[in-house]
């Protein structure tokens, strides 16, 4: 009975020893650390400005613009520019029908010639009356009448010349030009359109200073 007891104690001791060895062995395996060095790449951190594009829809307009209109009423014969065309001061923008104006020039020029002839004849007649009056051959009333007729003829000549100048101006105004340097915008005039005096045909935008409308 005593031998069986010691036998059991020996078996238990062996099992305990085996468990202790097993525990120590696997604990050592778990504690083993891989000493292989790791490869590490180091980069310098730098800051820089990043442009972020932002898109808006809008219109770019000049702070100053010239409204283009015809000084005379009539039909648009030709439009010479488009929106976006860059023009200089004096550049033709559109032409109005100038047939009537040219006819008026011819008529006024004829009136000037006739008035010129009449004035020259009346002046000659006055000079003749002056000479006769100086000789005592005619009365002062005749001299005054000749002088009055000459002055009327001179006035008629000036009126005819003014009418000719006005007709010539109408021909010149039939060609509408830009008063400033800039870009054509808001073109409304079209060929064949009837424009009244002062009607806006387009604008010319001066782009030295601009603003944007969204």
Tab-separated table of C-alpha atoms in Angstrom:
chain	number	residue	atom	x	y	z
A	1	UNK	CA	0.000	0.000	0.000
A	2	UNK	CA	2.865	2.258	0.830
A	3	UNK	CA	4.578	1.483	-2.478
A	4	UNK	CA	1.497	2.461	-4.464
A	5	UNK	CA	1.397	5.808	-2.666
A	6	UNK	CA	4.999	6.610	-3.482
A	7	UNK	CA	4.448	5.501	-7.020
A	8	UNK	CA	1.621	7.906	-7.417
A	9	UNK	CA	3.736	10.706	-5.936
A	10	UNK	CA	6.525	9.994	-8.425
A	11	UNK	CA	4.116	10.048	-11.364
A	12	UNK	CA	2.663	13.345	-10.224
A	13	UNK	CA	6.155	14.818	-9.825
A	14	UNK	CA	7.138	13.719	-13.309
A	15	UNK	CA	4.003	15.250	-14.799
A	16	UNK	CA	4.653	18.469	-12.938
A	17	UNK	CA	8.242	18.575	-14.160
A	18	UNK	CA	7.168	17.923	-17.743
A	19	UNK	CA	4.582	20.700	-17.562
A	20	UNK	CA	7.171	23.072	-16.123
A	21	UNK	CA	9.671	22.275	-18.893
A	22	UNK	CA	6.971	22.703	-21.561
A	23	UNK	CA	5.957	26.024	-20.100
A	24	UNK	CA	9.492	27.353	-19.887
A	25	UNK	CA	10.288	26.251	-23.486
A	26	UNK	CA	7.306	27.913	-25.136
A	27	UNK	CA	7.649	31.033	-23.006
A	28	UNK	CA	11.195	31.381	-24.302
A	29	UNK	CA	9.946	30.993	-27.902
A	30	UNK	CA	7.343	33.701	-27.366
A	31	UNK	CA	9.929	36.017	-25.853
A	32	UNK	CA	12.269	35.689	-28.818
A	33	UNK	CA	12.369	39.025	-30.743
A	34	UNK	CA	13.345	39.343	-34.406
A	35	UNK	CA	16.418	41.526	-34.294
A	36	UNK	CA	16.486	42.138	-38.058
A	37	UNK	CA	16.747	45.952	-38.631
A	38	UNK	CA	13.834	47.637	-40.455
A	39	UNK	CA	14.388	49.817	-43.541
A	40	UNK	CA	13.007	53.349	-42.942
A	41	UNK	CA	12.786	56.182	-45.543
A	42	UNK	CA	12.841	59.715	-44.163
A	43	UNK	CA	11.546	62.671	-46.263
A	44	UNK	CA	11.684	66.364	-45.467
A	45	UNK	CA	8.318	67.985	-44.955
A	46	UNK	CA	7.926	71.195	-46.916
A	47	UNK	CA	5.084	73.704	-47.255
A	48	UNK	CA	4.022	75.286	-50.531
A	49	UNK	CA	1.183	77.383	-51.917
A	50	UNK	CA	-1.388	75.418	-53.869
A	51	UNK	CA	-3.542	77.302	-56.402
A	52	UNK	CA	-7.153	76.274	-56.167
A	53	UNK	CA	-9.051	77.265	-59.341
A	54	UNK	CA	-12.385	78.971	-58.780
A	55	UNK	CA	-14.764	79.537	-61.697
A	56	UNK	CA	-17.369	82.297	-61.833
A	57	UNK	CA	-19.693	83.385	-64.626
A	58	UNK	CA	-19.969	87.105	-65.294
A	59	UNK	CA	-19.477	89.998	-67.649
A	60	UNK	CA	-16.392	92.192	-67.890
A	61	UNK	CA	-17.357	95.791	-68.612
A	62	UNK	CA	-15.460	99.034	-68.873
A	63	UNK	CA	-15.960	101.695	-66.255
A	64	UNK	CA	-16.512	104.139	-69.125
A	65	UNK	CA	-18.508	103.454	-72.273
A	66	UNK	CA	-19.669	105.523	-75.216
A	67	UNK	CA	-23.211	105.007	-76.470
A	68	UNK	CA	-23.154	105.093	-80.273
A	69	UNK	CA	-26.150	106.580	-82.053
A	70	UNK	CA	-26.901	108.331	-85.317
A	71	UNK	CA	-27.557	112.062	-85.275
A	72	UNK	CA	-29.969	111.669	-88.180
A	73	UNK	CA	-32.939	109.388	-88.751
A	74	UNK	CA	-32.806	106.905	-91.607
A	75	UNK	CA	-32.038	103.413	-92.779
A	76	UNK	CA	-28.875	101.573	-91.798
A	77	UNK	CA	-26.943	100.938	-95.001
A	78	UNK	CA	-24.073	98.907	-93.520
A	79	UNK	CA	-22.792	97.783	-90.105
A	80	UNK	CA	-18.991	97.646	-90.184
A	81	UNK	CA	-18.156	96.007	-86.806
A	82	UNK	CA	-19.159	93.095	-84.599
A	83	UNK	CA	-19.320	92.728	-80.826
A	84	UNK	CA	-15.787	92.351	-79.494
A	85	UNK	CA	-14.140	94.341	-82.296
A	86	UNK	CA	-11.423	96.674	-81.014
A	87	UNK	CA	-11.675	100.127	-82.572
A	88	UNK	CA	-9.784	103.396	-82.347
A	89	UNK	CA	-11.334	106.840	-82.099
A	90	UNK	CA	-12.481	107.797	-85.597
A	91	UNK	CA	-13.011	104.218	-86.805
A	92	UNK	CA	-16.226	103.930	-88.911
A	93	UNK	CA	-18.831	101.787	-87.122
A	94	UNK	CA	-21.857	101.976	-89.400
A	95	UNK	CA	-23.109	103.846	-92.447
A	96	UNK	CA	-26.558	105.319	-92.804
A	97	UNK	CA	-28.357	105.729	-96.103
A	98	UNK	CA	-26.994	109.038	-97.451
A	99	UNK	CA	-28.781	109.289	-100.811
A	100	UNK	CA	-31.107	112.052	-99.615
A	101	UNK	CA	-28.235	113.896	-97.960
A	102	UNK	CA	-26.144	113.797	-101.136
A	103	UNK	CA	-29.100	115.063	-103.152
A	104	UNK	CA	-29.445	117.879	-100.628
A	105	UNK	CA	-25.758	118.728	-101.126
A	106	UNK	CA	-26.187	118.983	-104.888
A	107	UNK	CA	-29.262	121.149	-104.502
A	108	UNK	CA	-27.614	123.401	-101.933
A	109	UNK	CA	-24.491	123.753	-104.061
A	110	UNK	CA	-26.644	124.876	-107.001
A	111	UNK	CA	-28.379	127.427	-104.782
A	112	UNK	CA	-25.003	128.771	-103.660
A	113	UNK	CA	-23.886	129.258	-107.262
A	114	UNK	CA	-27.076	131.108	-108.146
A	115	UNK	CA	-26.876	133.279	-105.032
A	116	UNK	CA	-23.232	134.041	-105.770
A	117	UNK	CA	-24.065	135.198	-109.297
A	118	UNK	CA	-26.947	137.371	-108.088
A	119	UNK	CA	-24.803	138.957	-105.371
A	120	UNK	CA	-22.031	139.758	-107.822
A	121	UNK	CA	-24.534	141.330	-110.262
A	122	UNK	CA	-26.189	143.376	-107.515
A	123	UNK	CA	-22.803	144.517	-106.226
A	124	UNK	CA	-21.831	145.632	-109.727
A	125	UNK	CA	-25.140	147.495	-110.028
A	126	UNK	CA	-24.526	149.198	-106.681
A	127	UNK	CA	-21.019	150.232	-107.668
A	128	UNK	CA	-22.441	151.728	-110.857
A	129	UNK	CA	-25.088	153.666	-108.941
A	130	UNK	CA	-22.424	154.893	-106.515
A	131	UNK	CA	-20.357	156.255	-109.403
A	132	UNK	CA	-23.399	157.993	-110.921
A	133	UNK	CA	-24.386	159.399	-107.551
A	134	UNK	CA	-20.875	160.797	-107.090
A	135	UNK	CA	-21.317	162.548	-110.446
A	136	UNK	CA	-24.707	163.862	-109.402
A	137	UNK	CA	-26.428	161.857	-112.109
A	138	UNK	CA	-28.775	159.886	-109.821
A	139	UNK	CA	-30.695	160.630	-106.673
A	140	UNK	CA	-29.772	159.225	-103.310
A	141	UNK	CA	-32.950	157.119	-103.334
A	142	UNK	CA	-31.651	155.144	-106.339
A	143	UNK	CA	-28.321	154.605	-104.624
A	144	UNK	CA	-30.073	153.383	-101.460
A	145	UNK	CA	-32.268	150.995	-103.462
A	146	UNK	CA	-29.219	149.505	-105.192
A	147	UNK	CA	-27.434	149.160	-101.859
A	148	UNK	CA	-30.454	147.433	-100.276
A	149	UNK	CA	-30.703	144.985	-103.167
A	150	UNK	CA	-27.000	144.172	-102.851
A	151	UNK	CA	-27.308	143.545	-99.094
A	152	UNK	CA	-30.292	141.237	-99.623
A	153	UNK	CA	-28.316	139.289	-102.197
A	154	UNK	CA	-25.397	139.014	-99.758
A	155	UNK	CA	-27.747	137.685	-97.067
A	156	UNK	CA	-29.222	135.160	-99.508
A	157	UNK	CA	-25.718	134.007	-100.386
A	158	UNK	CA	-24.839	133.425	-96.727
A	159	UNK	CA	-28.083	131.471	-96.231
A	160	UNK	CA	-27.327	129.288	-99.255
A	161	UNK	CA	-23.810	128.621	-97.972
A	162	UNK	CA	-25.170	127.628	-94.535
A	163	UNK	CA	-27.634	125.231	-96.169
A	164	UNK	CA	-24.786	123.678	-98.156
A	165	UNK	CA	-22.684	123.257	-95.019
A	166	UNK	CA	-25.620	121.604	-93.240
A	167	UNK	CA	-26.190	119.207	-96.146
A	168	UNK	CA	-22.505	118.334	-96.219
A	169	UNK	CA	-22.594	117.668	-92.485
A	170	UNK	CA	-25.519	115.275	-92.983
A	171	UNK	CA	-23.457	113.343	-95.520
A	172	UNK	CA	-20.534	113.202	-93.080
A	173	UNK	CA	-22.822	112.169	-90.205
A	174	UNK	CA	-24.148	109.281	-92.289
A	175	UNK	CA	-20.859	107.567	-91.453
A	176	UNK	CA	-20.989	107.015	-87.690
A	177	UNK	CA	-17.519	106.760	-86.131
A	178	UNK	CA	-16.245	105.784	-82.690
A	179	UNK	CA	-15.473	108.729	-80.410
A	180	UNK	CA	-13.051	106.676	-78.274
A	181	UNK	CA	-10.709	103.695	-78.298
A	182	UNK	CA	-12.308	100.502	-77.005
A	183	UNK	CA	-14.221	97.305	-77.688
A	184	UNK	CA	-17.594	97.206	-79.456
A	185	UNK	CA	-20.383	95.793	-77.279
A	186	UNK	CA	-24.180	95.574	-77.170
A	187	UNK	CA	-24.485	95.900	-80.947
A	188	UNK	CA	-28.147	96.377	-81.801
A	189	UNK	CA	-28.047	97.946	-85.269
A	190	UNK	CA	-28.574	95.688	-88.279
A	191	UNK	CA	-28.495	96.383	-91.987
A	192	UNK	CA	-31.804	97.744	-93.236
A	193	UNK	CA	-32.992	98.802	-89.788
A	194	UNK	CA	-34.613	102.204	-89.432
A	195	UNK	CA	-32.966	104.279	-86.726
A	196	UNK	CA	-34.318	107.483	-85.288
A	197	UNK	CA	-31.997	110.232	-84.193
A	198	UNK	CA	-30.546	109.283	-80.802
A	199	UNK	CA	-31.396	105.569	-80.972
A	200	UNK	CA	-28.588	103.483	-79.446
A	201	UNK	CA	-26.890	101.374	-82.111
A	202	UNK	CA	-24.091	99.917	-79.937
A	203	UNK	CA	-21.589	100.893	-77.257
A	204	UNK	CA	-17.810	101.162	-77.217
A	205	UNK	CA	-16.320	100.036	-73.896
A	206	UNK	CA	-13.065	101.610	-72.731
A	207	UNK	CA	-11.154	98.777	-71.030
A	208	UNK	CA	-8.435	100.799	-69.264
A	209	UNK	CA	-10.467	100.287	-66.069
A	210	UNK	CA	-12.944	97.394	-65.866
A	211	UNK	CA	-15.360	95.773	-63.452
A	212	UNK	CA	-17.012	92.354	-63.430
A	213	UNK	CA	-20.715	91.748	-62.980
A	214	UNK	CA	-21.883	88.251	-61.932
